[in-house]
Amino acid sequence: MDKASQGAASIVFATGEQPLFRAGDRVRVRAHMPIGHYRVPLYLRGKIGVVESVITPAGIDNEQEGFGHNAGSRRHYYRIAVPLTEIWSASAASVPANSPVTAVHDRLYIEVFENWLERPA
Amino acid sequence: MSSVDHETQHAPSAESGPPGYYEIMEIAVRELLIEKKLIGAAEIRHQLEVLDSRSPALGARIVARAWVDPAFRTRLLARGRHTCEQEFGISFYDDTDLIVLENTDRMHNLIVCTLCSCYPRPVLGLPPDWFKLKPYRARAVREPRAVLAEFGTLIPEHVEVRVHDSTAMVRYMVLPRRPEGTDHYTEEQLAALVTRDTMIGVVEASTQRSNA
């Protein structure tokens, strides 16, 4: 065990310092519709996926940076996987065998900043 | 190449008709920046040289190395950007990360940027025009198998298709499957089989030359 993790028990992290989600967590992409340019595609908003990995180190939030606000702030950033059937509202059963369009196990992968994710109820 | 050929090949995308709204805006902003001495013409020219020094040939060398060197392949899949920097001297001038995605007999990876045209430029150069146009961007996430079929790539039902939508910081490159019957190929010969489209994931690497 390295020094960093030996000390971990006594360390109190500042708010936002540690990622809220970990690999395997179910997450919902927030259904926010702010005006302007954002990096979360519309088709994913409100959809539920699973965290594949936490991207490290945390990244500069380029949505904020893009608007000239709070440039330089870092946010946790996640790689998530979402079934294509979840995105396009097709039930798994409604995808025919050998569909020329998609299969039930096909998935979309994307990176999303933490402020766009929430825990589904 | 004559100018007529040039126009014919590029007809749908650009270089005909008056400049568009955003093209004019880009020129105006660029000229203002130069006028105010925030950047110089030499810096713009240098950046063009940076862009021009990147092409699918770089990515092809990386793929070929991964096919012949399993330890390298493992490092590449674990830390794409870092491995390209350390072992190929490739700089990531746009400060993007790189995830390399391996195609297998159970998984096929396809890359798209639905929002714009994010592309692993440091390793592949500029994206093809169709990658930037809305039909591909919209359809790749909606009906990936149909899009792949139009490229001549038929994915068996049991194979999982993974569509990767690049957005903010991460770019992707596909590590295609090594074609059958290439055991005796040198690394250089293997690299010649790796086309741009195989690294976007719209086609598979093949020893058959396509006529497209």
mmCIF file of C-alpha atoms in Angstrom:
data_model
loop_
_atom_site.group_PDB
_atom_site.id
_atom_site.type_symbol
_atom_site.label_atom_id
_atom_site.label_comp_id
_atom_site.label_asym_id
_atom_site.label_seq_id
_atom_site.Cartn_x
_atom_site.Cartn_y
_atom_site.Cartn_z
ATOM 1 C CA MET A 1 0.000 0.000 0.000
ATOM 2 C CA ASP A 2 1.386 3.409 -0.896
ATOM 3 C CA LYS A 3 1.647 6.364 1.447
ATOM 4 C CA ALA A 4 -1.366 8.112 -0.025
ATOM 5 C CA SER A 5 -3.753 5.288 0.771
ATOM 6 C CA GLN A 6 -2.229 4.608 4.210
ATOM 7 C CA GLY A 7 -3.122 8.157 5.198
ATOM 8 C CA ALA A 8 -6.576 7.964 3.605
ATOM 9 C CA ALA A 9 -8.467 7.083 6.803
ATOM 10 C CA SER A 10 -7.592 10.341 8.509
ATOM 11 C CA ILE A 11 -7.899 12.597 5.463
ATOM 12 C CA VAL A 12 -11.035 14.658 5.043
ATOM 13 C CA PHE A 13 -11.586 15.637 1.433
ATOM 14 C CA ALA A 14 -12.923 19.000 0.359
ATOM 15 C CA THR A 15 -16.346 19.116 -1.256
ATOM 16 C CA GLY A 16 -16.128 17.905 -4.838
ATOM 17 C CA GLU A 17 -12.620 16.551 -4.461
ATOM 18 C CA GLN A 18 -13.701 12.926 -4.692
ATOM 19 C CA PRO A 19 -15.871 11.572 -7.509
ATOM 20 C CA LEU A 20 -19.517 10.991 -6.542
ATOM 21 C CA PHE A 21 -19.881 7.905 -8.723
ATOM 22 C CA ARG A 22 -17.775 4.845 -9.291
ATOM 23 C CA ALA A 23 -17.555 2.160 -11.947
ATOM 24 C CA GLY A 24 -20.718 0.058 -12.007
ATOM 25 C CA ASP A 25 -23.005 2.792 -10.637
ATOM 26 C CA ARG A 26 -26.253 3.457 -12.462
ATOM 27 C CA VAL A 27 -26.546 7.096 -13.456
ATOM 28 C CA ARG A 28 -29.109 9.240 -15.188
ATOM 29 C CA VAL A 29 -28.014 12.024 -17.502
ATOM 30 C CA ARG A 30 -29.788 15.132 -16.259
ATOM 31 C CA ALA A 31 -32.612 16.379 -18.426
ATOM 32 C CA HIS A 32 -31.466 20.007 -18.214
ATOM 33 C CA MET A 33 -32.120 22.151 -21.252
ATOM 34 C CA PRO A 34 -29.942 25.228 -20.694
ATOM 35 C CA ILE A 35 -29.631 27.734 -23.514
ATOM 36 C CA GLY A 36 -26.345 27.749 -25.343
ATOM 37 C CA HIS A 37 -23.748 25.219 -26.383
ATOM 38 C CA TYR A 38 -23.337 22.216 -24.107
ATOM 39 C CA ARG A 39 -21.343 19.061 -24.535
ATOM 40 C CA VAL A 40 -24.079 16.619 -23.562
ATOM 41 C CA PRO A 41 -26.033 15.641 -26.681
ATOM 42 C CA LEU A 42 -29.796 16.200 -26.453
ATOM 43 C CA TYR A 43 -30.552 12.588 -27.307
ATOM 44 C CA LEU A 44 -28.935 11.451 -24.044
ATOM 45 C CA ARG A 45 -30.680 13.753 -21.617
ATOM 46 C CA GLY A 46 -32.795 11.872 -19.105
ATOM 47 C CA LYS A 47 -31.351 8.507 -20.167
ATOM 48 C CA ILE A 48 -30.013 5.940 -17.724
ATOM 49 C CA GLY A 49 -26.643 4.282 -18.131
ATOM 50 C CA VAL A 50 -23.850 2.665 -16.160
ATOM 51 C CA VAL A 51 -20.518 4.191 -15.213
ATOM 52 C CA GLU A 52 -17.801 2.315 -17.053
ATOM 53 C CA SER A 53 -14.892 4.234 -15.523
ATOM 54 C CA VAL A 54 -13.915 7.463 -13.846
ATOM 55 C CA ILE A 55 -11.586 9.395 -16.126
ATOM 56 C CA THR A 56 -8.557 10.651 -14.260
ATOM 57 C CA PRO A 57 -7.347 13.221 -13.650
ATOM 58 C CA ALA A 58 -10.507 15.310 -13.365
ATOM 59 C CA GLY A 59 -10.928 17.535 -16.410
ATOM 60 C CA ILE A 60 -11.405 21.234 -16.917
ATOM 61 C CA ASP A 61 -15.097 21.833 -17.401
ATOM 62 C CA ASN A 62 -15.018 23.088 -20.946
ATOM 63 C CA GLU A 63 -18.679 24.051 -20.934
ATOM 64 C CA GLN A 64 -17.903 26.705 -18.341
ATOM 65 C CA GLU A 65 -14.659 27.519 -20.066
ATOM 66 C CA GLY A 66 -16.443 27.882 -23.388
ATOM 67 C CA PHE A 67 -18.626 30.634 -21.983
ATOM 68 C CA GLY A 68 -15.684 32.342 -20.296
ATOM 69 C CA HIS A 69 -17.057 31.517 -16.841
ATOM 70 C CA ASN A 70 -14.990 29.978 -14.098
ATOM 71 C CA ALA A 71 -12.349 28.874 -16.561
ATOM 72 C CA GLY A 72 -9.939 26.388 -15.077
ATOM 73 C CA SER A 73 -12.295 24.673 -12.655
ATOM 74 C CA ARG A 74 -11.991 20.910 -12.697
ATOM 75 C CA ARG A 75 -14.810 18.401 -12.544
ATOM 76 C CA HIS A 76 -14.962 14.654 -12.317
ATOM 77 C CA TYR A 77 -15.540 13.090 -15.669
ATOM 78 C CA TYR A 78 -17.089 9.702 -16.345
ATOM 79 C CA ARG A 79 -17.164 7.262 -19.180
ATOM 80 C CA ILE A 80 -20.674 5.829 -19.269
ATOM 81 C CA ALA A 81 -22.415 3.152 -21.310
ATOM 82 C CA VAL A 82 -26.062 3.388 -22.327
ATOM 83 C CA PRO A 83 -27.986 0.669 -24.195
ATOM 84 C CA LEU A 84 -29.205 1.939 -27.570
ATOM 85 C CA THR A 85 -32.654 0.572 -26.731
ATOM 86 C CA GLU A 86 -32.726 2.854 -23.658
ATOM 87 C CA ILE A 87 -31.866 5.870 -25.773
ATOM 88 C CA TRP A 88 -34.397 5.294 -28.503
ATOM 89 C CA SER A 89 -37.223 4.153 -26.233
ATOM 90 C CA ALA A 90 -37.527 0.773 -27.871
ATOM 91 C CA SER A 91 -38.145 -2.051 -25.480
ATOM 92 C CA ALA A 92 -35.635 -4.820 -25.881
ATOM 93 C CA ALA A 93 -38.441 -7.086 -27.043
ATOM 94 C CA SER A 94 -39.371 -4.728 -29.871
ATOM 95 C CA VAL A 95 -36.013 -5.110 -31.593
ATOM 96 C CA PRO A 96 -36.439 -7.908 -34.120
ATOM 97 C CA ALA A 97 -33.811 -10.587 -34.523
ATOM 98 C CA ASN A 98 -31.229 -9.652 -37.144
ATOM 99 C CA SER A 99 -32.490 -6.091 -37.256
ATOM 100 C CA PRO A 100 -30.571 -4.156 -39.890
ATOM 101 C CA VAL A 101 -30.607 -1.127 -37.589
ATOM 102 C CA THR A 102 -29.511 -2.199 -34.114
ATOM 103 C CA ALA A 103 -29.323 -5.168 -31.771
ATOM 104 C CA VAL A 104 -30.484 -5.347 -28.152
ATOM 105 C CA HIS A 105 -26.937 -5.579 -26.843
ATOM 106 C CA ASP A 106 -25.610 -2.583 -28.806
ATOM 107 C CA ARG A 107 -24.525 0.284 -26.624
ATOM 108 C CA LEU A 108 -23.451 3.879 -26.747
ATOM 109 C CA TYR A 109 -20.327 5.051 -24.899
ATOM 110 C CA ILE A 110 -19.705 8.659 -23.977
ATOM 111 C CA GLU A 111 -17.958 10.849 -21.420
ATOM 112 C CA VAL A 112 -20.037 13.133 -19.237
ATOM 113 C CA PHE A 113 -19.048 15.621 -16.532
ATOM 114 C CA GLU A 114 -20.345 14.986 -13.026
ATOM 115 C CA ASN A 115 -22.667 17.988 -12.945
ATOM 116 C CA TRP A 116 -24.710 16.312 -15.686
ATOM 117 C CA LEU A 117 -25.233 13.063 -13.773
ATOM 118 C CA GLU A 118 -27.608 12.028 -11.002
ATOM 119 C CA ARG A 119 -28.607 8.829 -9.269
ATOM 120 C CA PRO A 120 -31.826 7.383 -10.687
ATOM 121 C CA ALA A 121 -34.547 6.852 -8.074
ATOM 122 C CA MET B 1 -4.573 16.936 -60.571
ATOM 123 C CA SER B 2 -6.434 19.491 -62.690
ATOM 124 C CA SER B 3 -8.670 22.082 -61.060
ATOM 125 C CA VAL B 4 -11.695 20.431 -62.655
ATOM 126 C CA ASP B 5 -10.920 17.115 -60.926
ATOM 127 C CA HIS B 6 -10.378 18.949 -57.711
ATOM 128 C CA GLU B 7 -13.778 20.601 -57.844
ATOM 129 C CA THR B 8 -15.533 17.415 -58.812
ATOM 130 C CA GLN B 9 -14.126 15.473 -55.895
ATOM 131 C CA HIS B 10 -14.953 18.124 -53.342
ATOM 132 C CA ALA B 11 -18.203 19.288 -54.838
ATOM 133 C CA PRO B 12 -20.613 18.600 -51.951
ATOM 134 C CA SER B 13 -18.538 20.057 -49.132
ATOM 135 C CA ALA B 14 -16.909 23.323 -50.017
ATOM 136 C CA GLU B 15 -14.951 25.506 -52.389
ATOM 137 C CA SER B 16 -17.859 26.491 -54.584
ATOM 138 C CA GLY B 17 -20.114 29.489 -54.320
ATOM 139 C CA PRO B 18 -19.719 32.518 -52.087
ATOM 140 C CA PRO B 19 -18.261 32.064 -48.566
ATOM 141 C CA GLY B 20 -20.773 31.160 -45.898
ATOM 142 C CA TYR B 21 -21.643 33.056 -42.734
ATOM 143 C CA TYR B 22 -19.210 31.181 -40.488
ATOM 144 C CA GLU B 23 -16.422 31.241 -43.033
ATOM 145 C CA ILE B 24 -16.677 35.033 -43.206
ATOM 146 C CA MET B 25 -16.779 35.227 -39.410
ATOM 147 C CA GLU B 26 -13.665 33.062 -39.139
ATOM 148 C CA ILE B 27 -11.766 35.260 -41.597
ATOM 149 C CA ALA B 28 -12.877 38.421 -39.806
ATOM 150 C CA VAL B 29 -11.846 37.110 -36.375
ATOM 151 C CA ARG B 30 -8.527 35.839 -37.709
ATOM 152 C CA GLU B 31 -7.736 39.175 -39.362
ATOM 153 C CA LEU B 32 -8.687 41.055 -36.195
ATOM 154 C CA LEU B 33 -6.448 38.848 -34.061
ATOM 155 C CA ILE B 34 -3.550 39.449 -36.425
ATOM 156 C CA GLU B 35 -4.264 43.183 -36.619
ATOM 157 C CA LYS B 36 -4.268 43.435 -32.832
ATOM 158 C CA LYS B 37 -1.053 41.400 -32.742
ATOM 159 C CA LEU B 38 -2.574 38.700 -30.511
ATOM 160 C CA ILE B 39 -1.412 36.072 -32.980
ATOM 161 C CA GLY B 40 0.782 36.307 -36.039
ATOM 162 C CA ALA B 41 0.394 34.915 -39.532
ATOM 163 C CA ALA B 42 3.476 32.790 -38.844
ATOM 164 C CA GLU B 43 1.720 31.111 -35.897
ATOM 165 C CA ILE B 44 -1.255 30.249 -38.057
ATOM 166 C CA ARG B 45 1.025 28.851 -40.730
ATOM 167 C CA HIS B 46 2.911 26.853 -38.113
ATOM 168 C CA GLN B 47 -0.318 25.385 -36.748
ATOM 169 C CA LEU B 48 -1.262 24.334 -40.277
ATOM 170 C CA GLU B 49 2.081 22.545 -40.473
ATOM 171 C CA VAL B 50 1.288 20.782 -37.207
ATOM 172 C CA LEU B 51 -2.060 19.628 -38.603
ATOM 173 C CA ASP B 52 -0.551 18.586 -41.928
ATOM 174 C CA SER B 53 2.082 16.459 -40.207
ATOM 175 C CA ARG B 54 -0.642 14.166 -38.877
ATOM 176 C CA SER B 55 -2.271 11.596 -41.141
ATOM 177 C CA PRO B 56 -3.772 8.099 -41.012
ATOM 178 C CA ALA B 57 -0.266 6.771 -41.735
ATOM 179 C CA LEU B 58 0.618 7.533 -38.110
ATOM 180 C CA GLY B 59 -2.376 5.630 -36.775
ATOM 181 C CA ALA B 60 -1.604 2.760 -39.158
ATOM 182 C CA ARG B 61 1.892 2.397 -37.702
ATOM 183 C CA ILE B 62 0.429 2.262 -34.213
ATOM 184 C CA VAL B 63 -2.091 -0.397 -35.214
ATOM 185 C CA ALA B 64 0.539 -2.515 -36.963
ATOM 186 C CA ARG B 65 2.768 -2.346 -33.874
ATOM 187 C CA ALA B 66 -0.152 -3.460 -31.706
ATOM 188 C CA TRP B 67 -0.735 -6.428 -34.030
ATOM 189 C CA VAL B 68 2.836 -7.672 -33.760
ATOM 190 C CA ASP B 69 3.674 -6.699 -30.168
ATOM 191 C CA PRO B 70 1.202 -7.928 -27.520
ATOM 192 C CA ALA B 71 2.877 -5.996 -24.693
ATOM 193 C CA PHE B 72 2.616 -2.800 -26.697
ATOM 194 C CA ARG B 73 -1.022 -3.595 -27.468
ATOM 195 C CA THR B 74 -1.759 -3.933 -23.752
ATOM 196 C CA ARG B 75 -0.114 -0.597 -22.982
ATOM 197 C CA LEU B 76 -1.922 1.074 -25.878
ATOM 198 C CA LEU B 77 -5.345 -0.146 -24.764
ATOM 199 C CA ALA B 78 -4.663 0.826 -21.144
ATOM 200 C CA ARG B 79 -3.240 4.307 -21.802
ATOM 201 C CA GLY B 80 -3.737 5.417 -25.390
ATOM 202 C CA ARG B 81 -2.396 8.936 -25.290
ATOM 203 C CA HIS B 82 0.487 8.173 -22.958
ATOM 204 C CA THR B 83 1.643 5.210 -25.040
ATOM 205 C CA CYS B 84 1.510 7.177 -28.306
ATOM 206 C CA GLU B 85 3.470 9.990 -26.679
ATOM 207 C CA GLN B 86 6.093 7.766 -25.095
ATOM 208 C CA GLU B 87 6.597 5.202 -27.833
ATOM 209 C CA PHE B 88 5.804 7.084 -31.042
ATOM 210 C CA GLY B 89 6.738 10.622 -30.030
ATOM 211 C CA ILE B 90 3.280 11.853 -31.034
ATOM 212 C CA SER B 91 2.277 15.111 -29.324
ATOM 213 C CA PHE B 92 -1.325 15.804 -28.362
ATOM 214 C CA TYR B 93 -1.250 19.462 -29.285
ATOM 215 C CA ASP B 94 -5.001 19.873 -28.688
ATOM 216 C CA ASP B 95 -4.726 18.454 -25.154
ATOM 217 C CA THR B 96 -7.252 15.706 -25.776
ATOM 218 C CA ASP B 97 -7.042 12.252 -24.261
ATOM 219 C CA LEU B 98 -7.026 9.151 -26.461
ATOM 220 C CA ILE B 99 -8.788 5.878 -25.811
ATOM 221 C CA VAL B 100 -7.938 3.049 -28.188
ATOM 222 C CA LEU B 101 -10.815 0.595 -28.685
ATOM 223 C CA GLU B 102 -10.103 -2.949 -29.735
ATOM 224 C CA ASN B 103 -12.371 -4.738 -32.173
ATOM 225 C CA THR B 104 -12.752 -8.433 -31.447
ATOM 226 C CA ASP B 105 -14.908 -11.271 -32.730
ATOM 227 C CA ARG B 106 -17.467 -10.244 -30.080
ATOM 228 C CA MET B 107 -17.318 -6.482 -30.241
ATOM 229 C CA HIS B 108 -17.250 -3.875 -32.988
ATOM 230 C CA ASN B 109 -16.447 -0.242 -32.211
ATOM 231 C CA LEU B 110 -17.669 2.728 -34.212
ATOM 232 C CA ILE B 111 -16.675 6.355 -33.666
ATOM 233 C CA VAL B 112 -18.780 9.444 -34.166
ATOM 234 C CA CYS B 113 -19.024 12.979 -32.862
ATOM 235 C CA THR B 114 -22.701 13.879 -32.880
ATOM 236 C CA LEU B 115 -22.110 17.443 -31.694
ATOM 237 C CA CYS B 116 -19.480 18.531 -34.185
ATOM 238 C CA SER B 117 -16.392 16.838 -35.602
ATOM 239 C CA CYS B 118 -14.223 15.756 -32.642
ATOM 240 C CA TYR B 119 -11.656 13.408 -34.106
ATOM 241 C CA PRO B 120 -8.306 11.986 -32.978
ATOM 242 C CA ARG B 121 -6.427 14.531 -35.069
ATOM 243 C CA PRO B 122 -3.077 14.071 -33.321
ATOM 244 C CA VAL B 123 -2.916 10.470 -34.595
ATOM 245 C CA LEU B 124 -5.148 10.489 -37.697
ATOM 246 C CA GLY B 125 -5.017 14.027 -39.074
ATOM 247 C CA LEU B 126 -8.129 15.744 -40.379
ATOM 248 C CA PRO B 127 -11.452 13.885 -40.440
ATOM 249 C CA PRO B 128 -13.093 12.936 -43.743
ATOM 250 C CA ASP B 129 -15.935 15.180 -44.899
ATOM 251 C CA TRP B 130 -18.654 12.585 -44.313
ATOM 252 C CA PHE B 131 -17.574 12.305 -40.671
ATOM 253 C CA LYS B 132 -18.438 15.981 -40.206
ATOM 254 C CA LEU B 133 -21.776 15.921 -42.014
ATOM 255 C CA LYS B 134 -25.101 15.501 -40.237
ATOM 256 C CA PRO B 135 -26.348 12.302 -41.888
ATOM 257 C CA TYR B 136 -23.445 10.270 -40.497
ATOM 258 C CA ARG B 137 -23.479 12.028 -37.127
ATOM 259 C CA ALA B 138 -27.196 11.526 -36.598
ATOM 260 C CA ARG B 139 -27.470 8.011 -37.958
ATOM 261 C CA ALA B 140 -24.379 6.457 -36.376
ATOM 262 C CA VAL B 141 -25.993 6.604 -32.937
ATOM 263 C CA ARG B 142 -29.518 5.811 -34.120
ATOM 264 C CA GLU B 143 -29.005 2.939 -36.564
ATOM 265 C CA PRO B 144 -25.326 2.002 -36.447
ATOM 266 C CA ARG B 145 -25.763 -1.339 -38.174
ATOM 267 C CA ALA B 146 -27.510 0.287 -41.118
ATOM 268 C CA VAL B 147 -24.723 2.850 -41.429
ATOM 269 C CA LEU B 148 -22.080 0.120 -41.237
ATOM 270 C CA ALA B 149 -23.891 -1.893 -43.901
ATOM 271 C CA GLU B 150 -23.725 1.096 -46.226
ATOM 272 C CA PHE B 151 -19.946 1.005 -45.817
ATOM 273 C CA GLY B 152 -20.111 -2.683 -46.727
ATOM 274 C CA THR B 153 -19.573 -3.815 -43.146
ATOM 275 C CA LEU B 154 -22.056 -6.438 -42.014
ATOM 276 C CA ILE B 155 -21.863 -7.121 -38.293
ATOM 277 C CA PRO B 156 -23.182 -10.499 -37.134
ATOM 278 C CA GLU B 157 -26.123 -10.323 -34.730
ATOM 279 C CA HIS B 158 -24.174 -11.790 -31.792
ATOM 280 C CA VAL B 159 -21.441 -9.165 -32.032
ATOM 281 C CA GLU B 160 -21.998 -6.145 -29.810
ATOM 282 C CA VAL B 161 -21.806 -2.822 -31.599
ATOM 283 C CA ARG B 162 -20.369 -0.066 -29.427
ATOM 284 C CA VAL B 163 -20.862 3.442 -30.696
ATOM 285 C CA HIS B 164 -18.527 5.997 -29.117
ATOM 286 C CA ASP B 165 -19.691 9.604 -29.199
ATOM 287 C CA SER B 166 -16.742 11.923 -28.627
ATOM 288 C CA THR B 167 -17.618 15.152 -26.932
ATOM 289 C CA ALA B 168 -15.411 17.153 -24.621
ATOM 290 C CA MET B 169 -11.975 15.772 -23.817
ATOM 291 C CA VAL B 170 -11.600 12.215 -25.010
ATOM 292 C CA ARG B 171 -10.953 11.090 -28.565
ATOM 293 C CA TYR B 172 -11.063 7.507 -29.813
ATOM 294 C CA MET B 173 -9.223 5.383 -32.301
ATOM 295 C CA VAL B 174 -10.291 1.873 -33.271
ATOM 296 C CA LEU B 175 -7.771 -0.944 -33.204
ATOM 297 C CA PRO B 176 -9.177 -3.094 -36.014
ATOM 298 C CA ARG B 177 -8.858 -6.868 -36.118
ATOM 299 C CA ARG B 178 -5.787 -8.205 -37.870
ATOM 300 C CA PRO B 179 -6.877 -9.820 -41.141
ATOM 301 C CA GLU B 180 -6.556 -13.561 -41.598
ATOM 302 C CA GLY B 181 -3.595 -14.849 -43.573
ATOM 303 C CA THR B 182 -1.182 -12.091 -42.568
ATOM 304 C CA ASP B 183 1.050 -14.123 -40.254
ATOM 305 C CA HIS B 184 4.045 -13.690 -42.555
ATOM 306 C CA TYR B 185 3.534 -9.947 -43.072
ATOM 307 C CA THR B 186 6.128 -7.503 -41.783
ATOM 308 C CA GLU B 187 5.024 -4.656 -39.546
ATOM 309 C CA GLU B 188 5.365 -2.316 -42.513
ATOM 310 C CA GLN B 189 3.227 -4.545 -44.735
ATOM 311 C CA LEU B 190 0.621 -4.737 -41.999
ATOM 312 C CA ALA B 191 0.544 -0.937 -41.664
ATOM 313 C CA ALA B 192 -0.309 -0.707 -45.362
ATOM 314 C CA LEU B 193 -3.554 -2.627 -44.665
ATOM 315 C CA VAL B 194 -4.713 -0.124 -42.063
ATOM 316 C CA THR B 195 -6.790 2.598 -43.663
ATOM 317 C CA ARG B 196 -8.324 5.658 -42.070
ATOM 318 C CA ASP B 197 -11.797 4.120 -42.193
ATOM 319 C CA THR B 198 -10.675 1.010 -40.310
ATOM 320 C CA MET B 199 -9.560 3.249 -37.449
ATOM 321 C CA ILE B 200 -12.916 5.064 -37.397
ATOM 322 C CA GLY B 201 -14.580 1.658 -37.316
ATOM 323 C CA VAL B 202 -16.722 1.897 -40.447
ATOM 324 C CA VAL B 203 -14.860 -0.920 -42.178
ATOM 325 C CA GLU B 204 -12.650 -3.812 -41.172
ATOM 326 C CA ALA B 205 -9.020 -4.168 -42.175
ATOM 327 C CA SER B 206 -8.602 -6.464 -45.135
ATOM 328 C CA THR B 207 -5.937 -7.837 -47.449
ATOM 329 C CA GLN B 208 -8.342 -7.269 -50.356
ATOM 330 C CA ARG B 209 -7.869 -3.875 -51.943
ATOM 331 C CA SER B 210 -11.206 -2.162 -52.244
ATOM 332 C CA ASN B 211 -12.030 -0.237 -55.402
ATOM 333 C CA ALA B 212 -13.864 2.482 -53.544
#
